[in-house]
mmCIF file with all atom_site columns, C-alpha atoms in Angstrom:
data_model
loop_
_atom_site.group_PDB
_atom_site.id
_atom_site.type_symbol
_atom_site.label_atom_id
_atom_site.label_alt_id
_atom_site.label_comp_id
_atom_site.label_asym_id
_atom_site.label_entity_id
_atom_site.label_seq_id
_atom_site.pdbx_PDB_ins_code
_atom_site.Cartn_x
_atom_site.Cartn_y
_atom_site.Cartn_z
_atom_site.occupancy
_atom_site.B_iso_or_equiv
_atom_site.pdbx_formal_charge
_atom_site.auth_seq_id
_atom_site.auth_comp_id
_atom_site.auth_asym_id
_atom_site.auth_atom_id
_atom_site.pdbx_PDB_model_num
ATOM 1   C CA . GLY A 1 1   ? -9.693  -8.349  13.139  1.00 57.00 ? 75  GLY A CA 1
ATOM 2   C CA . ALA A 1 2   ? -10.343 -5.161  11.248  1.00 61.00 ? 76  ALA A CA 1
ATOM 3   C CA . VAL A 1 3   ? -11.340 -5.682  7.647   1.00 89.00 ? 77  VAL A CA 1
ATOM 4   C CA . VAL A 1 4   ? -11.567 -3.311  4.730   1.00 94.00 ? 78  VAL A CA 1
ATOM 5   C CA . SER A 1 5   ? -13.704 -4.429  1.824   1.00 94.00 ? 79  SER A CA 1
ATOM 6   C CA . GLN A 1 6   ? -13.489 -3.097  -1.736  1.00 96.00 ? 80  GLN A CA 1
ATOM 7   C CA . HIS A 1 7   ? -16.072 -3.582  -4.417  1.00 96.00 ? 81  HIS A CA 1
ATOM 8   C CA . PRO A 1 8   ? -15.915 -4.508  -7.180  1.00 97.00 ? 82  PRO A CA 1
ATOM 9   C CA . SER A 1 9   ? -12.716 -6.533  -7.224  1.00 96.00 ? 83  SER A CA 1
ATOM 10  C CA . TRP A 1 10  ? -12.469 -6.027  -10.957 1.00 96.00 ? 84  TRP A CA 1
ATOM 11  C CA . VAL A 1 11  ? -14.338 -4.027  -13.566 1.00 97.00 ? 85  VAL A CA 1
ATOM 12  C CA . ILE A 1 12  ? -14.112 -3.557  -17.311 1.00 97.00 ? 86  ILE A CA 1
ATOM 13  C CA . CYS A 1 13  ? -15.659 -0.460  -18.824 1.00 96.00 ? 87  CYS A CA 1
ATOM 14  C CA . LYS A 1 14  ? -15.729 1.351   -22.116 1.00 97.00 ? 88  LYS A CA 1
ATOM 15  C CA . SER A 1 15  ? -13.835 4.542   -22.711 1.00 97.00 ? 89  SER A CA 1
ATOM 16  C CA . GLY A 1 16  ? -15.876 7.582   -21.759 1.00 97.00 ? 90  GLY A CA 1
ATOM 17  C CA . THR A 1 17  ? -17.949 5.917   -19.062 1.00 97.00 ? 91  THR A CA 1
ATOM 18  C CA . SER A 1 18  ? -17.629 6.418   -15.299 1.00 97.00 ? 92  SER A CA 1
ATOM 19  C CA . VAL A 1 19  ? -16.853 3.760   -12.742 1.00 98.00 ? 93  VAL A CA 1
ATOM 20  C CA . LYS A 1 20  ? -17.502 3.822   -9.006  1.00 98.00 ? 94  LYS A CA 1
ATOM 21  C CA . ILE A 1 21  ? -15.386 1.860   -6.547  1.00 98.00 ? 95  ILE A CA 1
ATOM 22  C CA . GLU A 1 22  ? -16.517 1.343   -2.959  1.00 97.00 ? 96  GLU A CA 1
ATOM 23  C CA . CYS A 1 23  ? -14.346 1.001   0.112   1.00 96.00 ? 97  CYS A CA 1
ATOM 24  C CA . ARG A 1 24  ? -15.986 -0.153  3.337   1.00 95.00 ? 98  ARG A CA 1
ATOM 25  C CA . SER A 1 25  ? -14.620 -0.638  6.811   1.00 94.00 ? 99  SER A CA 1
ATOM 26  C CA . LEU A 1 26  ? -16.540 -3.667  8.022   1.00 92.00 ? 100 LEU A CA 1
ATOM 27  C CA . ASP A 1 27  ? -16.080 -3.670  11.783  1.00 87.00 ? 101 ASP A CA 1
ATOM 28  C CA . PHE A 1 28  ? -14.718 -0.258  12.636  1.00 90.00 ? 102 PHE A CA 1
ATOM 29  C CA . GLN A 1 29  ? -15.362 3.380   11.915  1.00 90.00 ? 103 GLN A CA 1
ATOM 30  C CA . ALA A 1 30  ? -12.920 5.427   9.877   1.00 89.00 ? 104 ALA A CA 1
ATOM 31  C CA . THR A 1 31  ? -12.981 9.205   9.597   1.00 85.00 ? 105 THR A CA 1
ATOM 32  C CA . THR A 1 32  ? -10.144 8.971   7.105   1.00 89.00 ? 106 THR A CA 1
ATOM 33  C CA . MET A 1 33  ? -9.585  6.596   4.233   1.00 94.00 ? 107 MET A CA 1
ATOM 34  C CA . PHE A 1 34  ? -6.883  6.651   1.611   1.00 95.00 ? 108 PHE A CA 1
ATOM 35  C CA . TRP A 1 35  ? -6.912  5.811   -2.066  1.00 97.00 ? 109 TRP A CA 1
ATOM 36  C CA . TYR A 1 36  ? -3.882  4.424   -3.848  1.00 97.00 ? 110 TYR A CA 1
ATOM 37  C CA . ARG A 1 37  ? -3.132  3.567   -7.436  1.00 97.00 ? 111 ARG A CA 1
ATOM 38  C CA . GLN A 1 38  ? -0.766  0.845   -8.512  1.00 96.00 ? 112 GLN A CA 1
ATOM 39  C CA . PHE A 1 39  ? 0.501   0.274   -12.034 1.00 91.00 ? 113 PHE A CA 1
ATOM 40  C CA . PRO A 1 40  ? 1.708   -3.200  -13.070 1.00 88.00 ? 114 PRO A CA 1
ATOM 41  C CA . LYS A 1 41  ? 4.921   -4.226  -11.361 1.00 84.00 ? 115 LYS A CA 1
ATOM 42  C CA . GLN A 1 42  ? 5.126   -0.908  -9.539  1.00 89.00 ? 116 GLN A CA 1
ATOM 43  C CA . SER A 1 43  ? 4.587   0.315   -6.031  1.00 92.00 ? 117 SER A CA 1
ATOM 44  C CA . LEU A 1 44  ? 1.545   2.041   -4.558  1.00 94.00 ? 118 LEU A CA 1
ATOM 45  C CA . MET A 1 45  ? 1.095   5.753   -5.181  1.00 94.00 ? 119 MET A CA 1
ATOM 46  C CA . LEU A 1 46  ? -1.100  7.754   -2.826  1.00 94.00 ? 120 LEU A CA 1
ATOM 47  C CA . MET A 1 47  ? -3.815  9.545   -4.783  1.00 96.00 ? 121 MET A CA 1
ATOM 48  C CA . ALA A 1 48  ? -5.965  11.199  -2.157  1.00 95.00 ? 122 ALA A CA 1
ATOM 49  C CA . THR A 1 49  ? -7.152  11.267  1.407   1.00 94.00 ? 123 THR A CA 1
ATOM 50  C CA . SER A 1 50  ? -10.872 10.802  1.899   1.00 92.00 ? 124 SER A CA 1
ATOM 51  C CA . ASN A 1 51  ? -12.289 12.715  4.855   1.00 87.00 ? 125 ASN A CA 1
ATOM 52  C CA . GLU A 1 52  ? -15.689 11.879  6.311   1.00 87.00 ? 126 GLU A CA 1
ATOM 53  C CA . GLY A 1 53  ? -18.019 14.834  6.013   1.00 85.00 ? 127 GLY A CA 1
ATOM 54  C CA . SER A 1 54  ? -15.595 17.078  4.164   1.00 86.00 ? 128 SER A CA 1
ATOM 55  C CA . LYS A 1 55  ? -13.747 17.384  0.896   1.00 90.00 ? 129 LYS A CA 1
ATOM 56  C CA . ALA A 1 56  ? -11.040 14.958  -0.040  1.00 93.00 ? 130 ALA A CA 1
ATOM 57  C CA . THR A 1 57  ? -7.466  16.166  -0.271  1.00 93.00 ? 131 THR A CA 1
ATOM 58  C CA . TYR A 1 58  ? -5.595  15.169  -3.382  1.00 96.00 ? 132 TYR A CA 1
ATOM 59  C CA . GLU A 1 59  ? -1.905  14.550  -3.907  1.00 94.00 ? 133 GLU A CA 1
ATOM 60  C CA . GLN A 1 60  ? -0.011  16.666  -6.370  1.00 93.00 ? 134 GLN A CA 1
ATOM 61  C CA . GLY A 1 61  ? -0.733  15.699  -9.951  1.00 94.00 ? 135 GLY A CA 1
ATOM 62  C CA . VAL A 1 62  ? -4.014  13.911  -9.236  1.00 95.00 ? 136 VAL A CA 1
ATOM 63  C CA . GLU A 1 63  ? -7.017  15.474  -10.957 1.00 94.00 ? 137 GLU A CA 1
ATOM 64  C CA . LYS A 1 64  ? -9.833  15.940  -8.462  1.00 93.00 ? 138 LYS A CA 1
ATOM 65  C CA . ASP A 1 65  ? -12.434 16.259  -11.217 1.00 95.00 ? 139 ASP A CA 1
ATOM 66  C CA . LYS A 1 66  ? -11.241 13.019  -12.727 1.00 96.00 ? 140 LYS A CA 1
ATOM 67  C CA . PHE A 1 67  ? -11.203 11.034  -9.513  1.00 97.00 ? 141 PHE A CA 1
ATOM 68  C CA . LEU A 1 68  ? -14.229 12.008  -7.463  1.00 96.00 ? 142 LEU A CA 1
ATOM 69  C CA . ILE A 1 69  ? -14.164 10.933  -3.839  1.00 95.00 ? 143 ILE A CA 1
ATOM 70  C CA . ASN A 1 70  ? -17.136 10.842  -1.506  1.00 92.00 ? 144 ASN A CA 1
ATOM 71  C CA . HIS A 1 71  ? -16.929 9.839   2.150   1.00 91.00 ? 145 HIS A CA 1
ATOM 72  C CA . ALA A 1 72  ? -20.532 10.078  3.254   1.00 83.00 ? 146 ALA A CA 1
ATOM 73  C CA . SER A 1 73  ? -20.345 7.878   6.333   1.00 90.00 ? 147 SER A CA 1
ATOM 74  C CA . LEU A 1 74  ? -17.802 6.586   8.830   1.00 90.00 ? 148 LEU A CA 1
ATOM 75  C CA . THR A 1 75  ? -17.664 3.228   7.065   1.00 93.00 ? 149 THR A CA 1
ATOM 76  C CA . LEU A 1 76  ? -17.840 4.059   3.371   1.00 95.00 ? 150 LEU A CA 1
ATOM 77  C CA . SER A 1 77  ? -15.721 5.972   0.887   1.00 95.00 ? 151 SER A CA 1
ATOM 78  C CA . THR A 1 78  ? -16.251 5.860   -2.855  1.00 96.00 ? 152 THR A CA 1
ATOM 79  C CA . LEU A 1 79  ? -13.912 6.667   -5.707  1.00 97.00 ? 153 LEU A CA 1
ATOM 80  C CA . THR A 1 80  ? -15.484 7.484   -9.040  1.00 97.00 ? 154 THR A CA 1
ATOM 81  C CA . VAL A 1 81  ? -13.288 7.494   -12.118 1.00 98.00 ? 155 VAL A CA 1
ATOM 82  C CA . THR A 1 82  ? -15.105 9.867   -14.449 1.00 97.00 ? 156 THR A CA 1
ATOM 83  C CA . SER A 1 83  ? -14.956 9.683   -18.229 1.00 97.00 ? 157 SER A CA 1
ATOM 84  C CA . ALA A 1 84  ? -12.510 6.829   -17.996 1.00 97.00 ? 158 ALA A CA 1
ATOM 85  C CA . HIS A 1 85  ? -9.830  6.338   -20.627 1.00 96.00 ? 159 HIS A CA 1
ATOM 86  C CA . PRO A 1 86  ? -7.458  3.434   -21.237 1.00 96.00 ? 160 PRO A CA 1
ATOM 87  C CA . GLU A 1 87  ? -4.674  5.241   -19.371 1.00 95.00 ? 161 GLU A CA 1
ATOM 88  C CA . ASP A 1 88  ? -6.849  5.101   -16.242 1.00 96.00 ? 162 ASP A CA 1
ATOM 89  C CA . SER A 1 89  ? -6.568  1.314   -16.283 1.00 96.00 ? 163 SER A CA 1
ATOM 90  C CA . SER A 1 90  ? -4.864  0.379   -13.066 1.00 96.00 ? 164 SER A CA 1
ATOM 91  C CA . PHE A 1 91  ? -5.183  -1.351  -9.699  1.00 97.00 ? 165 PHE A CA 1
ATOM 92  C CA . TYR A 1 92  ? -6.893  0.904   -7.172  1.00 98.00 ? 166 TYR A CA 1
ATOM 93  C CA . ILE A 1 93  ? -6.491  0.163   -3.468  1.00 97.00 ? 167 ILE A CA 1
ATOM 94  C CA . CYS A 1 94  ? -8.082  1.820   -0.467  1.00 96.00 ? 168 CYS A CA 1
ATOM 95  C CA . SER A 1 95  ? -7.003  1.788   3.143   1.00 95.00 ? 169 SER A CA 1
ATOM 96  C CA . ALA A 1 96  ? -8.560  2.852   6.413   1.00 92.00 ? 170 ALA A CA 1
ATOM 97  C CA . ARG A 1 97  ? -7.766  2.943   10.090  1.00 85.00 ? 171 ARG A CA 1
ATOM 98  C CA . ALA A 1 98  ? -9.893  2.878   13.192  1.00 81.00 ? 172 ALA A CA 1
ATOM 99  C CA . LEU A 1 99  ? -10.400 5.958   15.329  1.00 78.00 ? 173 LEU A CA 1
ATOM 100 C CA . THR A 1 100 ? -8.464  4.639   18.312  1.00 76.00 ? 174 THR A CA 1
ATOM 101 C CA . ALA A 1 101 ? -4.927  5.815   18.896  1.00 71.00 ? 175 ALA A CA 1
ATOM 102 C CA . ASP A 1 102 ? -2.105  3.836   17.263  1.00 72.00 ? 176 ASP A CA 1
ATOM 103 C CA . SER A 1 103 ? -4.512  1.825   15.134  1.00 77.00 ? 177 SER A CA 1
ATOM 104 C CA . PRO A 1 104 ? -2.732  0.499   12.049  1.00 80.00 ? 178 PRO A CA 1
ATOM 105 C CA . LEU A 1 105 ? -3.817  1.001   8.479   1.00 85.00 ? 179 LEU A CA 1
ATOM 106 C CA . HIS A 1 106 ? -5.825  -1.811  6.921   1.00 90.00 ? 180 HIS A CA 1
ATOM 107 C CA . PHE A 1 107 ? -5.908  -2.261  3.185   1.00 94.00 ? 181 PHE A CA 1
ATOM 108 C CA . GLY A 1 108 ? -8.643  -3.470  0.916   1.00 95.00 ? 182 GLY A CA 1
ATOM 109 C CA . ASN A 1 109 ? -8.005  -6.158  -1.663  1.00 94.00 ? 183 ASN A CA 1
ATOM 110 C CA . GLY A 1 110 ? -7.991  -3.678  -4.501  1.00 96.00 ? 184 GLY A CA 1
ATOM 111 C CA . THR A 1 111 ? -10.017 -3.118  -7.654  1.00 97.00 ? 185 THR A CA 1
ATOM 112 C CA . ARG A 1 112 ? -8.605  -3.923  -11.058 1.00 97.00 ? 186 ARG A CA 1
ATOM 113 C CA . LEU A 1 113 ? -9.976  -1.394  -13.556 1.00 97.00 ? 187 LEU A CA 1
ATOM 114 C CA . THR A 1 114 ? -9.616  -2.038  -17.265 1.00 97.00 ? 188 THR A CA 1
ATOM 115 C CA . VAL A 1 115 ? -10.830 0.621   -19.686 1.00 97.00 ? 189 VAL A CA 1
ATOM 116 C CA . THR A 1 116 ? -11.284 -0.544  -23.270 1.00 96.00 ? 190 THR A CA 1
ATOM 117 C CA . THR B 2 1   ? 13.526  11.153  -6.677  1.00 54.00 ? 164 THR B CA 1
ATOM 118 C CA . GLN B 2 2   ? 11.937  8.446   -4.591  1.00 65.00 ? 165 GLN B CA 1
ATOM 119 C CA . LEU B 2 3   ? 11.624  8.998   -0.877  1.00 83.00 ? 166 LEU B CA 1
ATOM 120 C CA . LEU B 2 4   ? 12.161  5.290   -0.203  1.00 93.00 ? 167 LEU B CA 1
ATOM 121 C CA . GLU B 2 5   ? 14.440  3.250   -2.430  1.00 95.00 ? 168 GLU B CA 1
ATOM 122 C CA . GLN B 2 6   ? 14.303  -0.500  -2.158  1.00 97.00 ? 169 GLN B CA 1
ATOM 123 C CA . SER B 2 7   ? 16.888  -2.950  -3.396  1.00 97.00 ? 170 SER B CA 1
ATOM 124 C CA . PRO B 2 8   ? 16.996  -5.219  -5.129  1.00 97.00 ? 171 PRO B CA 1
ATOM 125 C CA . GLN B 2 9   ? 14.011  -4.553  -7.375  1.00 95.00 ? 172 GLN B CA 1
ATOM 126 C CA . PHE B 2 10  ? 13.697  -8.191  -8.356  1.00 96.00 ? 173 PHE B CA 1
ATOM 127 C CA . LEU B 2 11  ? 14.981  -11.352 -6.769  1.00 97.00 ? 174 LEU B CA 1
ATOM 128 C CA . SER B 2 12  ? 14.556  -14.930 -7.912  1.00 97.00 ? 175 SER B CA 1
ATOM 129 C CA . ILE B 2 13  ? 16.004  -17.575 -5.634  1.00 97.00 ? 176 ILE B CA 1
ATOM 130 C CA . GLN B 2 14  ? 15.771  -21.264 -4.896  1.00 97.00 ? 177 GLN B CA 1
ATOM 131 C CA . GLU B 2 15  ? 13.838  -22.624 -1.964  1.00 98.00 ? 178 GLU B CA 1
ATOM 132 C CA . GLY B 2 16  ? 16.005  -22.790 1.135   1.00 97.00 ? 179 GLY B CA 1
ATOM 133 C CA . GLU B 2 17  ? 18.227  -19.823 0.275   1.00 98.00 ? 180 GLU B CA 1
ATOM 134 C CA . ASN B 2 18  ? 18.546  -16.723 2.424   1.00 98.00 ? 181 ASN B CA 1
ATOM 135 C CA . LEU B 2 19  ? 17.983  -13.184 1.210   1.00 98.00 ? 182 LEU B CA 1
ATOM 136 C CA . THR B 2 20  ? 18.012  -9.594  2.391   1.00 98.00 ? 183 THR B CA 1
ATOM 137 C CA . VAL B 2 21  ? 15.921  -6.706  1.113   1.00 98.00 ? 184 VAL B CA 1
ATOM 138 C CA . TYR B 2 22  ? 16.870  -3.121  1.825   1.00 98.00 ? 185 TYR B CA 1
ATOM 139 C CA . CYS B 2 23  ? 14.841  0.046   2.205   1.00 97.00 ? 186 CYS B CA 1
ATOM 140 C CA . ASN B 2 24  ? 16.845  3.277   2.153   1.00 96.00 ? 187 ASN B CA 1
ATOM 141 C CA . SER B 2 25  ? 16.124  6.948   2.515   1.00 93.00 ? 188 SER B CA 1
ATOM 142 C CA . SER B 2 26  ? 17.946  10.164  3.251   1.00 90.00 ? 189 SER B CA 1
ATOM 143 C CA . SER B 2 27  ? 15.190  11.212  5.656   1.00 91.00 ? 190 SER B CA 1
ATOM 144 C CA . VAL B 2 28  ? 14.586  10.252  9.253   1.00 91.00 ? 191 VAL B CA 1
ATOM 145 C CA . PHE B 2 29  ? 11.313  8.610   10.208  1.00 90.00 ? 192 PHE B CA 1
ATOM 146 C CA . SER B 2 30  ? 9.585   7.921   13.493  1.00 88.00 ? 193 SER B CA 1
ATOM 147 C CA . SER B 2 31  ? 8.552   4.469   12.308  1.00 90.00 ? 194 SER B CA 1
ATOM 148 C CA . LEU B 2 32  ? 8.638   2.228   9.272   1.00 93.00 ? 195 LEU B CA 1
ATOM 149 C CA . GLN B 2 33  ? 6.368   -0.557  8.124   1.00 94.00 ? 196 GLN B CA 1
ATOM 150 C CA . TRP B 2 34  ? 6.984   -3.607  5.983   1.00 96.00 ? 197 TRP B CA 1
ATOM 151 C CA . TYR B 2 35  ? 4.204   -5.100  3.868   1.00 96.00 ? 198 TYR B CA 1
ATOM 152 C CA . ARG B 2 36  ? 3.847   -8.092  1.599   1.00 96.00 ? 199 ARG B CA 1
ATOM 153 C CA . GLN B 2 37  ? 1.511   -7.942  -1.356  1.00 95.00 ? 200 GLN B CA 1
ATOM 154 C CA . GLU B 2 38  ? 0.393   -10.880 -3.463  1.00 93.00 ? 201 GLU B CA 1
ATOM 155 C CA . PRO B 2 39  ? -0.943  -10.470 -7.011  1.00 89.00 ? 202 PRO B CA 1
ATOM 156 C CA . GLY B 2 40  ? -4.461  -9.109  -7.141  1.00 89.00 ? 203 GLY B CA 1
ATOM 157 C CA . GLU B 2 41  ? -4.582  -8.314  -3.433  1.00 92.00 ? 204 GLU B CA 1
ATOM 158 C CA . GLY B 2 42  ? -3.901  -5.413  -1.137  1.00 93.00 ? 205 GLY B CA 1
ATOM 159 C CA . PRO B 2 43  ? -0.722  -5.184  0.941   1.00 94.00 ? 206 PRO B CA 1
ATOM 160 C CA . VAL B 2 44  ? -0.661  -6.977  4.278   1.00 93.00 ? 207 VAL B CA 1
ATOM 161 C CA . LEU B 2 45  ? 1.245   -5.510  7.200   1.00 92.00 ? 208 LEU B CA 1
ATOM 162 C CA . LEU B 2 46  ? 4.146   -7.649  8.389   1.00 95.00 ? 209 LEU B CA 1
ATOM 163 C CA . VAL B 2 47  ? 5.755   -5.448  11.019  1.00 95.00 ? 210 VAL B CA 1
ATOM 164 C CA . THR B 2 48  ? 6.246   -1.911  12.304  1.00 93.00 ? 211 THR B CA 1
ATOM 165 C CA . VAL B 2 49  ? 9.649   -0.844  13.598  1.00 94.00 ? 212 VAL B CA 1
ATOM 166 C CA . VAL B 2 50  ? 9.912   2.233   15.763  1.00 92.00 ? 213 VAL B CA 1
ATOM 167 C CA . THR B 2 51  ? 13.205  2.433   17.625  1.00 92.00 ? 214 THR B CA 1
ATOM 168 C CA . GLY B 2 52  ? 16.578  3.006   15.961  1.00 93.00 ? 215 GLY B CA 1
ATOM 169 C CA . GLY B 2 53  ? 18.479  -0.276  15.883  1.00 95.00 ? 216 GLY B CA 1
ATOM 170 C CA . GLU B 2 54  ? 15.357  -2.268  16.677  1.00 96.00 ? 217 GLU B CA 1
ATOM 171 C CA . VAL B 2 55  ? 15.225  -5.870  15.503  1.00 97.00 ? 218 VAL B CA 1
ATOM 172 C CA . LYS B 2 56  ? 11.952  -7.747  15.191  1.00 97.00 ? 219 LYS B CA 1
ATOM 173 C CA . LYS B 2 57  ? 11.447  -11.346 14.184  1.00 97.00 ? 220 LYS B CA 1
ATOM 174 C CA . LEU B 2 58  ? 8.430   -12.915 12.556  1.00 95.00 ? 221 LEU B CA 1
ATOM 175 C CA . LYS B 2 59  ? 9.140   -16.632 12.138  1.00 96.00 ? 222 LYS B CA 1
ATOM 176 C CA . ARG B 2 60  ? 11.813  -16.772 9.403   1.00 97.00 ? 223 ARG B CA 1
ATOM 177 C CA . LEU B 2 61  ? 11.662  -13.023 8.750   1.00 98.00 ? 224 LEU B CA 1
ATOM 178 C CA . THR B 2 62  ? 13.970  -10.623 10.599  1.00 98.00 ? 225 THR B CA 1
ATOM 179 C CA . PHE B 2 63  ? 13.395  -6.895  10.360  1.00 98.00 ? 226 PHE B CA 1
ATOM 180 C CA . GLN B 2 64  ? 15.858  -4.237  11.444  1.00 97.00 ? 227 GLN B CA 1
ATOM 181 C CA . PHE B 2 65  ? 15.488  -0.480  11.698  1.00 96.00 ? 228 PHE B CA 1
ATOM 182 C CA . GLY B 2 66  ? 18.692  1.457   11.140  1.00 95.00 ? 229 GLY B CA 1
ATOM 183 C CA . ASP B 2 67  ? 20.279  3.210   14.092  1.00 94.00 ? 230 ASP B CA 1
ATOM 184 C CA . ALA B 2 68  ? 19.570  6.599   12.496  1.00 94.00 ? 231 ALA B CA 1
ATOM 185 C CA . ARG B 2 69  ? 16.028  5.562   11.533  1.00 93.00 ? 232 ARG B CA 1
ATOM 186 C CA . LYS B 2 70  ? 16.727  6.271   7.856   1.00 93.00 ? 233 LYS B CA 1
ATOM 187 C CA . ASP B 2 71  ? 16.821  2.724   6.574   1.00 95.00 ? 234 ASP B CA 1
ATOM 188 C CA . SER B 2 72  ? 15.621  -0.776  7.240   1.00 97.00 ? 235 SER B CA 1
ATOM 189 C CA . SER B 2 73  ? 16.287  -4.314  6.154   1.00 98.00 ? 236 SER B CA 1
ATOM 190 C CA . LEU B 2 74  ? 14.261  -7.480  5.855   1.00 98.00 ? 237 LEU B CA 1
ATOM 191 C CA . HIS B 2 75  ? 16.089  -10.796 6.017   1.00 98.00 ? 238 HIS B CA 1
ATOM 192 C CA . ILE B 2 76  ? 14.394  -14.047 5.123   1.00 98.00 ? 239 ILE B CA 1
ATOM 193 C CA . THR B 2 77  ? 15.978  -17.294 6.229   1.00 98.00 ? 240 THR B CA 1
ATOM 194 C CA . ALA B 2 78  ? 15.405  -20.511 4.289   1.00 98.00 ? 241 ALA B CA 1
ATOM 195 C CA . ALA B 2 79  ? 12.983  -18.945 1.845   1.00 98.00 ? 242 ALA B CA 1
ATOM 196 C CA . GLN B 2 80  ? 9.932   -20.919 0.810   1.00 97.00 ? 243 GLN B CA 1
ATOM 197 C CA . PRO B 2 81  ? 7.681   -20.612 -2.258  1.00 96.00 ? 244 PRO B CA 1
ATOM 198 C CA . GLY B 2 82  ? 5.019   -19.137 0.011   1.00 95.00 ? 245 GLY B CA 1
ATOM 199 C CA . ASP B 2 83  ? 7.302   -16.153 0.580   1.00 97.00 ? 246 ASP B CA 1
ATOM 200 C CA . THR B 2 84  ? 6.855   -15.135 -3.051  1.00 96.00 ? 247 THR B CA 1
ATOM 201 C CA . GLY B 2 85  ? 5.366   -11.684 -3.395  1.00 96.00 ? 248 GLY B CA 1
ATOM 202 C CA . LEU B 2 86  ? 6.012   -7.964  -3.543  1.00 96.00 ? 249 LEU B CA 1
ATOM 203 C CA . TYR B 2 87  ? 7.676   -6.616  -0.410  1.00 97.00 ? 250 TYR B CA 1
ATOM 204 C CA . LEU B 2 88  ? 7.084   -2.970  0.336   1.00 96.00 ? 251 LEU B CA 1
ATOM 205 C CA . CYS B 2 89  ? 8.420   -0.685  2.994   1.00 96.00 ? 252 CYS B CA 1
ATOM 206 C CA . ALA B 2 90  ? 6.335   2.331   3.931   1.00 94.00 ? 253 ALA B CA 1
ATOM 207 C CA . VAL B 2 91  ? 6.567   5.411   6.112   1.00 91.00 ? 254 VAL B CA 1
ATOM 208 C CA . ASP B 2 92  ? 4.402   8.257   7.244   1.00 85.00 ? 255 ASP B CA 1
ATOM 209 C CA . PRO B 2 93  ? 6.551   11.259  6.236   1.00 80.00 ? 256 PRO B CA 1
ATOM 210 C CA . ALA B 2 94  ? 4.651   13.650  8.508   1.00 76.00 ? 257 ALA B CA 1
ATOM 211 C CA . THR B 2 95  ? 5.831   13.913  12.091  1.00 66.00 ? 258 THR B CA 1
ATOM 212 C CA . SER B 2 96  ? 2.264   14.488  13.201  1.00 67.00 ? 259 SER B CA 1
ATOM 213 C CA . GLY B 2 97  ? 1.155   11.044  12.065  1.00 70.00 ? 260 GLY B CA 1
ATOM 214 C CA . THR B 2 98  ? -1.192  11.705  9.165   1.00 78.00 ? 261 THR B CA 1
ATOM 215 C CA . TYR B 2 99  ? -1.077  8.046   8.007   1.00 81.00 ? 262 TYR B CA 1
ATOM 216 C CA . LYS B 2 100 ? -0.567  9.278   4.452   1.00 85.00 ? 263 LYS B CA 1
ATOM 217 C CA . TYR B 2 101 ? 1.860   6.451   3.899   1.00 89.00 ? 264 TYR B CA 1
ATOM 218 C CA . ILE B 2 102 ? 4.513   6.665   1.226   1.00 91.00 ? 265 ILE B CA 1
ATOM 219 C CA . PHE B 2 103 ? 5.572   3.309   -0.127  1.00 94.00 ? 266 PHE B CA 1
ATOM 220 C CA . GLY B 2 104 ? 8.992   2.210   -1.257  1.00 95.00 ? 267 GLY B CA 1
ATOM 221 C CA . THR B 2 105 ? 9.784   1.205   -4.802  1.00 94.00 ? 268 THR B CA 1
ATOM 222 C CA . GLY B 2 106 ? 9.183   -2.440  -3.950  1.00 96.00 ? 269 GLY B CA 1
ATOM 223 C CA . THR B 2 107 ? 11.088  -5.707  -4.163  1.00 97.00 ? 270 THR B CA 1
ATOM 224 C CA . ARG B 2 108 ? 9.517   -8.483  -6.140  1.00 96.00 ? 271 ARG B CA 1
ATOM 225 C CA . LEU B 2 109 ? 10.585  -11.847 -4.746  1.00 97.00 ? 272 LEU B CA 1
ATOM 226 C CA . LYS B 2 110 ? 10.097  -15.185 -6.427  1.00 97.00 ? 273 LYS B CA 1
ATOM 227 C CA . VAL B 2 111 ? 11.070  -18.337 -4.590  1.00 97.00 ? 274 VAL B CA 1
ATOM 228 C CA . LEU B 2 112 ? 11.389  -21.392 -6.792  1.00 97.00 ? 275 LEU B CA 1
ATOM 229 C CA . ALA B 2 113 ? 10.571  -24.843 -5.468  1.00 95.00 ? 276 ALA B CA 1
#
């Protein structure tokens, strides 16, 4: 079945550094991928929609310069947390769907980011 | 205000008990999904309900979509420790199907052996 892979699964970085998270669709192409953020014991919050070959669209309240999204191919989207701070520590999850009609969303296993 | 309110937020029960989780909204949706998420992992799709009043069964899990397509319920019969996890309902609020899913507030279930 369709699989979405995220890398890394966890990362620890120092405050002020940038971190890149990759989201890959392994056996299907995805023109659109989605990035979510999840705080401990809370639900998923949609951050942005990643569009292959064009700019990402961000949800209200999400800083586009803070969370840089690049969707350079039909199987890869990256989320870069720039100048990370402890408040950026969270669980980041991506999702993608195949191009065929009525294809469901598939979620990656998430990336746990801890900023010290 | 949350688009999708789930209740209860937390539930701790003994193995073998039954339980029901609710997902409520004031809006009408063309479809609704239920997911289960385990710690450190992404959510996994359990079911999609589309028709008002629709009932779907997945082993010991029974899902129902409200007649008005504003709410849904998930009933688990004879819960097992393996059912432990975060249960999330989700909808695509756009009628054009953007797949920009909005998730419910979540129900954290713990089933004790």
